[in-house]
Coordinates of C-alpha atoms in Angstrom, one line a residue:
X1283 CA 10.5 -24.2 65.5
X1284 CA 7.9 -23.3 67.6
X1285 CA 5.5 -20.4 66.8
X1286 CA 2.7 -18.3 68.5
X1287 CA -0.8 -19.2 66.9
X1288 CA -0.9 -15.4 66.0
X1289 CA 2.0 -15.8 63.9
X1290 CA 0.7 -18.6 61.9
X1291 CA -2.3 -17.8 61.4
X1292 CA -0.7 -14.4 60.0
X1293 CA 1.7 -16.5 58.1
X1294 CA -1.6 -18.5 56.4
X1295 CA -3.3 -15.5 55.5
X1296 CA -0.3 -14.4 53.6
X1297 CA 0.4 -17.5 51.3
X1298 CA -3.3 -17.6 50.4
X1299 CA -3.0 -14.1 49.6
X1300 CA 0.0 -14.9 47.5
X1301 CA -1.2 -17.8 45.9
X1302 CA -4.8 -17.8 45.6
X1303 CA -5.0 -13.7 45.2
X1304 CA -1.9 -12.7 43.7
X1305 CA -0.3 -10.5 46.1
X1306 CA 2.9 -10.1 45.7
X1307 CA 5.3 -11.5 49.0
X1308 CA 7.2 -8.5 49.7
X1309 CA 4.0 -6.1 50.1
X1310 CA 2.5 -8.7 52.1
X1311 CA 5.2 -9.1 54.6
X1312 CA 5.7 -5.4 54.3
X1313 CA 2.2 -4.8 55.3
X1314 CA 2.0 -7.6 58.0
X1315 CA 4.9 -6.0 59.8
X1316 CA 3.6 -2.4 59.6
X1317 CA 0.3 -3.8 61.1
X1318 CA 1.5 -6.0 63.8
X1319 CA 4.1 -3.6 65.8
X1320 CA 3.7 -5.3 69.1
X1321 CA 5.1 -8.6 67.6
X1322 CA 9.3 -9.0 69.1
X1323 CA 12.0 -9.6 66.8
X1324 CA 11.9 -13.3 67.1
X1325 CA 8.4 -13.5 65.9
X1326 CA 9.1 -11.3 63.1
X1327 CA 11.8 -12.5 62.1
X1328 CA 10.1 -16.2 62.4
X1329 CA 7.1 -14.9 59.6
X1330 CA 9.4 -13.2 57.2
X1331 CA 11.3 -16.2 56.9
X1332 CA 8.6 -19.0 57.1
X1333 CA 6.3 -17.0 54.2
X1334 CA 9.0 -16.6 51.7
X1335 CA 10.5 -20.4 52.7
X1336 CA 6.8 -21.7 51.8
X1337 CA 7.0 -19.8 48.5
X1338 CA 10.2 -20.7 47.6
X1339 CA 10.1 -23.5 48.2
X1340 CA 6.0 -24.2 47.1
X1341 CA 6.3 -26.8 44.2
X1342 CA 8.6 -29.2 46.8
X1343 CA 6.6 -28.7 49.8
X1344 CA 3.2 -29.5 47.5
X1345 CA 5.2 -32.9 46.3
X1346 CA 6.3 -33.6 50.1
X1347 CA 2.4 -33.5 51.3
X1348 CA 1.5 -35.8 48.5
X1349 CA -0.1 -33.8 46.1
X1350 CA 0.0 -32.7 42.8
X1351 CA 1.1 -29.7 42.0
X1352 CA -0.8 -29.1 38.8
X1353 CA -3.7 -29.4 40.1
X1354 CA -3.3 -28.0 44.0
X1355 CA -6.6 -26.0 45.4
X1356 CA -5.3 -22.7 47.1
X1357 CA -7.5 -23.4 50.8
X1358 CA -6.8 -22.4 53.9
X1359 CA -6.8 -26.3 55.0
X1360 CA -4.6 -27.1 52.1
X1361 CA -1.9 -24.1 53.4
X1362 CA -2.5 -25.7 57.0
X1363 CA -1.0 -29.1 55.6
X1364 CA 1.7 -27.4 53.6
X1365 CA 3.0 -25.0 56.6
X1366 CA 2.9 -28.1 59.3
X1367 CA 5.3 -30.1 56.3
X1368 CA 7.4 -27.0 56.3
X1369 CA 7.6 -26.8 59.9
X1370 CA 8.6 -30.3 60.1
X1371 CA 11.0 -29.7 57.6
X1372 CA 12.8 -26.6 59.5
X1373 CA 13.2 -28.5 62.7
X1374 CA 13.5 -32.0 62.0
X1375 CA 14.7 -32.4 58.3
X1376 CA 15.3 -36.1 58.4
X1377 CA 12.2 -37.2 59.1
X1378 CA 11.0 -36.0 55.4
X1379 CA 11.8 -38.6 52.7
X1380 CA 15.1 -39.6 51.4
X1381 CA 14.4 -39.7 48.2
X1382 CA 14.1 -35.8 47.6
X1383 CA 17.3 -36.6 45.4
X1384 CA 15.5 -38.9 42.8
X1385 CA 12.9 -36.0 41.9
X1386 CA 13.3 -34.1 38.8
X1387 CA 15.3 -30.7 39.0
X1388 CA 11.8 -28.9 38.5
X1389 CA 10.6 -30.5 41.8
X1390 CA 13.6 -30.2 43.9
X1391 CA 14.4 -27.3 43.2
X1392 CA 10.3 -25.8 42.9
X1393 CA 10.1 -24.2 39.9
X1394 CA 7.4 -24.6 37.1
X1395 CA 8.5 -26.9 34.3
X1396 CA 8.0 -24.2 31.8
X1397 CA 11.0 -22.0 33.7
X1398 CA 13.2 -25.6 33.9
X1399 CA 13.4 -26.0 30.4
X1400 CA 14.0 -22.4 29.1
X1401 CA 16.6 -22.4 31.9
X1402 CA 18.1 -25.7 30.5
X1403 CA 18.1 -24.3 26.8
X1404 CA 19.4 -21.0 27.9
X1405 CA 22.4 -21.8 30.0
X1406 CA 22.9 -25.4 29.7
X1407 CA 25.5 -27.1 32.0
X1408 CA 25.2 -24.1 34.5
X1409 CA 21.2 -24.1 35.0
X1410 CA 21.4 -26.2 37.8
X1411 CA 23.9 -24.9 40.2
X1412 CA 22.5 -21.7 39.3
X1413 CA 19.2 -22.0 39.9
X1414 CA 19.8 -23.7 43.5
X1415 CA 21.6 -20.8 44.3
X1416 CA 19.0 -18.9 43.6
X1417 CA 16.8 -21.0 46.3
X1418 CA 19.8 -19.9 49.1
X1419 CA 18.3 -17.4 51.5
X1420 CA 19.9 -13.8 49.9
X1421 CA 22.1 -11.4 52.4
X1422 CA 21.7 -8.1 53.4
X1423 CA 24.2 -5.8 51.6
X1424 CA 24.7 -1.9 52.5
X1425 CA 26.5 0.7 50.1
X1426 CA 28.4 3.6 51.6
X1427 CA 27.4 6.6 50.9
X1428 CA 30.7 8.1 50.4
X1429 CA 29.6 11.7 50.2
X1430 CA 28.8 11.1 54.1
X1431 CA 30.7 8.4 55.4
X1432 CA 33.6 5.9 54.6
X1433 CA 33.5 2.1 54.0
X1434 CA 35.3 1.9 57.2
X1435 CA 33.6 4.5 59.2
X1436 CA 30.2 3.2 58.5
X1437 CA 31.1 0.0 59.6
X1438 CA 32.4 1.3 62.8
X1439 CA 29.1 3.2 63.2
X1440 CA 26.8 -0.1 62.9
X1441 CA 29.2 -1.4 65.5
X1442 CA 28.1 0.9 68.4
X1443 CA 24.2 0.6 67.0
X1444 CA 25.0 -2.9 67.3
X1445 CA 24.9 -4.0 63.6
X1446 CA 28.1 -6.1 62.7
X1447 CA 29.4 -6.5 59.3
X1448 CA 32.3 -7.5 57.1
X1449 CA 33.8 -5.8 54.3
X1450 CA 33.1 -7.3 50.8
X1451 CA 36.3 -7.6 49.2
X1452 CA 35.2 -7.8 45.5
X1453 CA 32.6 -4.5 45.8
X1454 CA 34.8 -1.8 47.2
X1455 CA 31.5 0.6 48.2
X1456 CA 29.8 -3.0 50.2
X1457 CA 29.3 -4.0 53.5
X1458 CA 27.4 -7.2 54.1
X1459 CA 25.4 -8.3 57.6
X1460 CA 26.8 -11.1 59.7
X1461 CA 23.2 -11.6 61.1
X1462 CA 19.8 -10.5 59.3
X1463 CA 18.8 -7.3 61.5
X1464 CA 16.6 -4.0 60.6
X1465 CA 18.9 -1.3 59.7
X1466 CA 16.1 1.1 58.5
X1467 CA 16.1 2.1 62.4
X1468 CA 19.5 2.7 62.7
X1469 CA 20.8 6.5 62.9
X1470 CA 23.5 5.6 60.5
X1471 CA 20.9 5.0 57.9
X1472 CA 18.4 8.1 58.9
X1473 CA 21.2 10.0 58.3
X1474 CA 21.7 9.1 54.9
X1475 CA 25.2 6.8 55.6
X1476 CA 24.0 4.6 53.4
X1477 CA 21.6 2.4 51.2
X1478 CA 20.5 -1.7 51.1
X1479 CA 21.7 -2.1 47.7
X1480 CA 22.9 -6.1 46.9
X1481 CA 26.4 -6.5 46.3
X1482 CA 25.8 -7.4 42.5
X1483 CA 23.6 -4.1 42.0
X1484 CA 26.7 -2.1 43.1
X1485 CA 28.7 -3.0 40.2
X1486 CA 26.6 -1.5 37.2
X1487 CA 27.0 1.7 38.3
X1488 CA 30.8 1.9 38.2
X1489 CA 30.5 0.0 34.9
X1490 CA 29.0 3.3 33.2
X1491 CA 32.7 5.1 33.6
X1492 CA 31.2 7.9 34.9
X1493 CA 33.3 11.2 36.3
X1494 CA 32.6 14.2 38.2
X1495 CA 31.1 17.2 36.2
X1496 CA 29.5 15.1 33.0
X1497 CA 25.8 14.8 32.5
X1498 CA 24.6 11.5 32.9
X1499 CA 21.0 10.2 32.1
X1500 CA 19.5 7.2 33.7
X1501 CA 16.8 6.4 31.7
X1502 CA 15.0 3.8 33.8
X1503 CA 15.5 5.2 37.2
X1504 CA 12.5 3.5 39.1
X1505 CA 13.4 4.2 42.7
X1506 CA 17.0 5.2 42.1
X1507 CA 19.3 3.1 44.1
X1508 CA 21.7 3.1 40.8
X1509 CA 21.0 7.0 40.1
X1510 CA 22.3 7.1 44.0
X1511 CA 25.2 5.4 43.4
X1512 CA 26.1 7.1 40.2
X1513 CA 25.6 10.7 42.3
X1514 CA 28.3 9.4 44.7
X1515 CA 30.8 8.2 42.3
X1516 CA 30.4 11.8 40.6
X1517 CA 31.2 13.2 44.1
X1518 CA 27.7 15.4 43.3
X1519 CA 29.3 17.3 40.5
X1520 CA 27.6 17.8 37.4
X1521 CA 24.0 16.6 36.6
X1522 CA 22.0 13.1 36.9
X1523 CA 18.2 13.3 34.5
X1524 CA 16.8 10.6 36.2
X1525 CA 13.6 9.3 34.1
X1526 CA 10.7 6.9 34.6
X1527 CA 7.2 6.2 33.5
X1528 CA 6.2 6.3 37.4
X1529 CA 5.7 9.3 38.8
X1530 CA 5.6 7.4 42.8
X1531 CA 9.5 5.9 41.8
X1532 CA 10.6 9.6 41.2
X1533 CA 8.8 10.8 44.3
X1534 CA 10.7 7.6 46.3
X1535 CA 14.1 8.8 44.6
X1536 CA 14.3 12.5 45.5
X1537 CA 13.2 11.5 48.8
X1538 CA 16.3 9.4 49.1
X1539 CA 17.9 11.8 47.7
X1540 CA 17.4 14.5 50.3
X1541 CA 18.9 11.9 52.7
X1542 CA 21.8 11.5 50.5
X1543 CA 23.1 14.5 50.4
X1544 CA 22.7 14.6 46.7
X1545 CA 21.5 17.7 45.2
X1546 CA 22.3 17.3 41.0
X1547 CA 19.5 14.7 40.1
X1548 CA 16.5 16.3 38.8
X1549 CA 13.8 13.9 37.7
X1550 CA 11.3 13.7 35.0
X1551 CA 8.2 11.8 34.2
X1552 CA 7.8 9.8 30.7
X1553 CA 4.2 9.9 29.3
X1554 CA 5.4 9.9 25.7
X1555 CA 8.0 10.1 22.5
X1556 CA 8.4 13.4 22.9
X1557 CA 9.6 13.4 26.4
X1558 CA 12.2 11.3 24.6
X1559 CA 13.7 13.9 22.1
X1560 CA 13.8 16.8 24.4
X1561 CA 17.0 15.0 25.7
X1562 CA 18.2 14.0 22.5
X1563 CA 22.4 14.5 22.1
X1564 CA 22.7 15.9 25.3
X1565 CA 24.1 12.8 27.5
X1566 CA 27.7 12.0 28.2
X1567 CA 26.7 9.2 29.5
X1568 CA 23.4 6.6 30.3
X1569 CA 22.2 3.9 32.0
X1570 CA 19.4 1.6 30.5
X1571 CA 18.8 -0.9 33.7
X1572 CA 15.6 -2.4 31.9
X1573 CA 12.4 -3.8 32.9
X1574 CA 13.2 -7.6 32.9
X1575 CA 12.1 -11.3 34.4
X1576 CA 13.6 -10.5 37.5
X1577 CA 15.1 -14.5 37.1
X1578 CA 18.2 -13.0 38.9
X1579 CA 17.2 -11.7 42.3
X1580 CA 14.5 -15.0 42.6
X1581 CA 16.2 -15.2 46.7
X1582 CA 14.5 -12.0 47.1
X1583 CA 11.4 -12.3 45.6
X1584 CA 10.7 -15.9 45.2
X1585 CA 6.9 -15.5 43.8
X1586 CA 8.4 -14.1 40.7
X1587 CA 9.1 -17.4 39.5
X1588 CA 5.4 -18.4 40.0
X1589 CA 4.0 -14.9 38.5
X1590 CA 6.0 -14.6 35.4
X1591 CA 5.4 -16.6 32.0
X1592 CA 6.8 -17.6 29.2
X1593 CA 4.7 -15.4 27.0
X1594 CA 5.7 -12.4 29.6
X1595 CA 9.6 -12.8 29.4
X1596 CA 9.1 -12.7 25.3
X1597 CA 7.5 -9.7 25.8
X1598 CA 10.1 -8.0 28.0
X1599 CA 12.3 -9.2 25.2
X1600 CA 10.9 -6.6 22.7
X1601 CA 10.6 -4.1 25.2
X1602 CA 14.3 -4.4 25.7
X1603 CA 15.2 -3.8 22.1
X1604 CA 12.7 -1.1 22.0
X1605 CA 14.1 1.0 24.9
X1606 CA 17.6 0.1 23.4
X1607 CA 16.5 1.5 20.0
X1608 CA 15.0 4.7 21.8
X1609 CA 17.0 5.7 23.7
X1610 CA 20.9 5.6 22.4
X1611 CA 20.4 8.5 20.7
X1612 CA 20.4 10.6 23.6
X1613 CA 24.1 10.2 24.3
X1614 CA 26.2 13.1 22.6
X1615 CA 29.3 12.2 19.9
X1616 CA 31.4 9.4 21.6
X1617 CA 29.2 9.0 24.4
X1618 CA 28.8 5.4 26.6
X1619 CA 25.8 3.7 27.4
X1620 CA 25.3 0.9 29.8
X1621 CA 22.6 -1.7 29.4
X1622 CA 21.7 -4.3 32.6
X1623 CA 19.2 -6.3 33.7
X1624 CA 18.4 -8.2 37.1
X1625 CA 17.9 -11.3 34.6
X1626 CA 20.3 -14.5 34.3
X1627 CA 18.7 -15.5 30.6
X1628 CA 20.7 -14.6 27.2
X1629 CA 17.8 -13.9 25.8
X1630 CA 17.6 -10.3 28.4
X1631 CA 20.8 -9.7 27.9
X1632 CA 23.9 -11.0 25.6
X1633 CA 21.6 -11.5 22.8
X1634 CA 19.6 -8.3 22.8
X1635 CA 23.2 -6.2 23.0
X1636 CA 23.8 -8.4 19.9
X1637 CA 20.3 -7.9 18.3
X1638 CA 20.8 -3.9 19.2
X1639 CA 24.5 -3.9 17.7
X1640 CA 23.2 -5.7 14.2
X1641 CA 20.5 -2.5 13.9
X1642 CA 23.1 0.4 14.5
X1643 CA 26.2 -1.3 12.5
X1644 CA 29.5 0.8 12.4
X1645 CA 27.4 2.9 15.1
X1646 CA 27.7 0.6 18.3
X1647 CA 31.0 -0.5 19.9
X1648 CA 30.7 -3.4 22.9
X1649 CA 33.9 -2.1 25.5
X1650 CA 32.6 -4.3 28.3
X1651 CA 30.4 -7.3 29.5
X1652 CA 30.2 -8.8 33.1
X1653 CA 27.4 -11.2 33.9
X1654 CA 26.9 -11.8 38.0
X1655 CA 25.9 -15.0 39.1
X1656 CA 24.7 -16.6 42.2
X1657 CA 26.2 -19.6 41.9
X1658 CA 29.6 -17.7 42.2
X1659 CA 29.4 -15.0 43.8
X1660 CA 26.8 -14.8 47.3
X1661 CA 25.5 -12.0 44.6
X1662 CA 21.6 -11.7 43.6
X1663 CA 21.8 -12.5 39.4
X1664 CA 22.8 -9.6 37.1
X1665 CA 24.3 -8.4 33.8
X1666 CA 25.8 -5.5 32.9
X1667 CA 27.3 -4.5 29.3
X1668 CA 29.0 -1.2 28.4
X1669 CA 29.1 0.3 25.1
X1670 CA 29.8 3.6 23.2
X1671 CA 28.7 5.0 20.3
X1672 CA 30.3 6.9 17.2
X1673 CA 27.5 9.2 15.4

């Protein structure tokens, strides 16, 4: 691999920022590429792809330099060492050791002890194929926006912008890249075609059962790529509340809304309880996609996995139950409710549906589960579980 000194130096700037200051990887390279517009495709492409390999791959690449990781000091001489082993690495992997094979899981794979062991109590035989498919490189996926376009008209679109892609035959709205390229610059995506959405993502919506005409409430919009999706599968009939505590999500969602075409969502901020009962019994239907870990989509944002905690992913945990608790009662008599997380741990998802359903017996029916995981699908890490309620 051979890089322009601009580019590295760019590319140590951003681990230290990472590491040493917290940032987190995606607003870094977000940032980086705004700044430097006179950099070609190649050399983009080439610091994207070396900043999130070092942080991926941080732990191994610490243990390949002969360090400890423990105790590694964040300096710009120490990130020198570590990039010119990664470099090494890309373009001439066997002249690293052999004996990568005979370190523990936690080091070949480059993840913090802590997260080894709860993955090894959560999900037992399947921790480890999981979790090195969570260190595969993710894909791009695109969603259809079937209120402007069609799965196969889209993809004959991209064609003449020069973006190739195949159909996704287990996700009927997908499209997936053959080659990583910048399709925010196409006019198929200015024009509202379609949304980046991974292919796992695009199955909780569908999961909710929604139809044409009901009123649906997704209680933890954020930025709204679900609330998008569920617009299209109601054909933009009826009415979508979308809700969040973050007043810039909202503004981010109506925004891609407008694009969209959709015109039923109408968003509201949450400050409080109250904000809470003025929707209470009014929902056919609601989504709960939940703050969580984030364990599941850890090929797109590697730094999670050296940001979260223990502590942190017991937290979520109540937080879950909590908005579970909350929130159910806004569906009317008979009403579904669909509960998902971008998390591969039990303890985010099967067991706080099954914490939730021992609070609300003879209330709270389970119709549906589906977990998503990377090591069987090319999918990021989800879970999705559908259920309805009697009241």
């Amino acid at each position: 691999m051979t890089m322009h000194r601009p580019i590295i130096a760019a590319c140590e700037s951003a681990i230290i920022a990472i590491f040493s200051e917290g940032r987190y990887a995606a607003k870094i390279v977000e940032i980086d590429l705004k700044r430097h517009k006179k950099w070609g495709s190649r050399d983009r492409r080439q610091y994207a792809e070396s900043v999130y390999d070092v942080v991926r791959w941080w732990r191994l690449l610490i243990k390949l330099a002969g360090h400890d990781y423990s105790s590694f000091n964040v300096t710009l001489e120490s990130v020198r060492e570590i990039l010119q082993i990664y470099f090494v690495w890309r373009k001439n992997p066997e002249k690293l050791p052999s004996d990568i094979s005979e370190l523990s899981l936690a080091e070949r794979e480059s993840i913090p002890d802590w997260l080894d062991r709860l993955g090894a109590s959560e999900l037992g035989q399947a921790w480890p194929l999981l979790l090195h498919a969570l260190n595969m490189p993710a894909k791009t996926y695109l969603r259809v926006n079937n209120l402007k376009s069609s799965l196969i008209k889209l993809q004959n679109i991209l064609h003449t912008e020069g973006i190739e892609t195949n159909v996704v035959s287990a996700v009927p709205s997908a499209l997936v890249l053959r080659e990583r390229k910048n399709v925010l610059q196409t006019q198929a995506f200015k024009h509202g075609f379609f949304e980046i959405q991974d292919g796992g993502s695009q199955l909780i919506a569908p999961l909710l059962k929604v139809e044409p005409g009901m009123t649906v409430i997704d209680a933890c919009a954020g930025a709204g790529g679900k609330t998008l999706h569920l617009a299209d599968i109601m054909q933009n009939k009826g009415k979508i509340i979308a809700l969040d505590v973050n007043e810039f999500k909202l503004k981010e969602l109506r925004k891609r809304a407008i694009r969209a075409g959709v015109s039923i969502i109408e968003t509201h901020v949450m400050t409080s309880q109250k904000d809470i009962e003025c929707f209470l019994g009014t929902a056919d239907r609601v989504l709960l996609d939940v703050p969580c870990s984030g364990l599941g989509v850890l090929r797109r944002n590697p730094d999670t996995k050296w940001k979260i905690s223990e502590e942190e992913i017991k937290r979520l945990a109540k937080l879950q139950d909590e908005i579970l608790l909350n929130y159910y009662g806004l569906l009317k008599p008979n009403g579904k409710l669909v509960y998902s997380t971008c998390s591969i741990l039990p303890s985010e998802n099967q067991k706080r549906i099954q914490s939730f359903m021992l609070k609300t017996k003879n209330i709270i029916a389970l119709e549906e589960e589906i977990f998503i995981s990377s090591a069987e699908t090319q999918f990021d890490g989800f879970y999705g579980a559908r259920l309805s309620v009697s009241k």
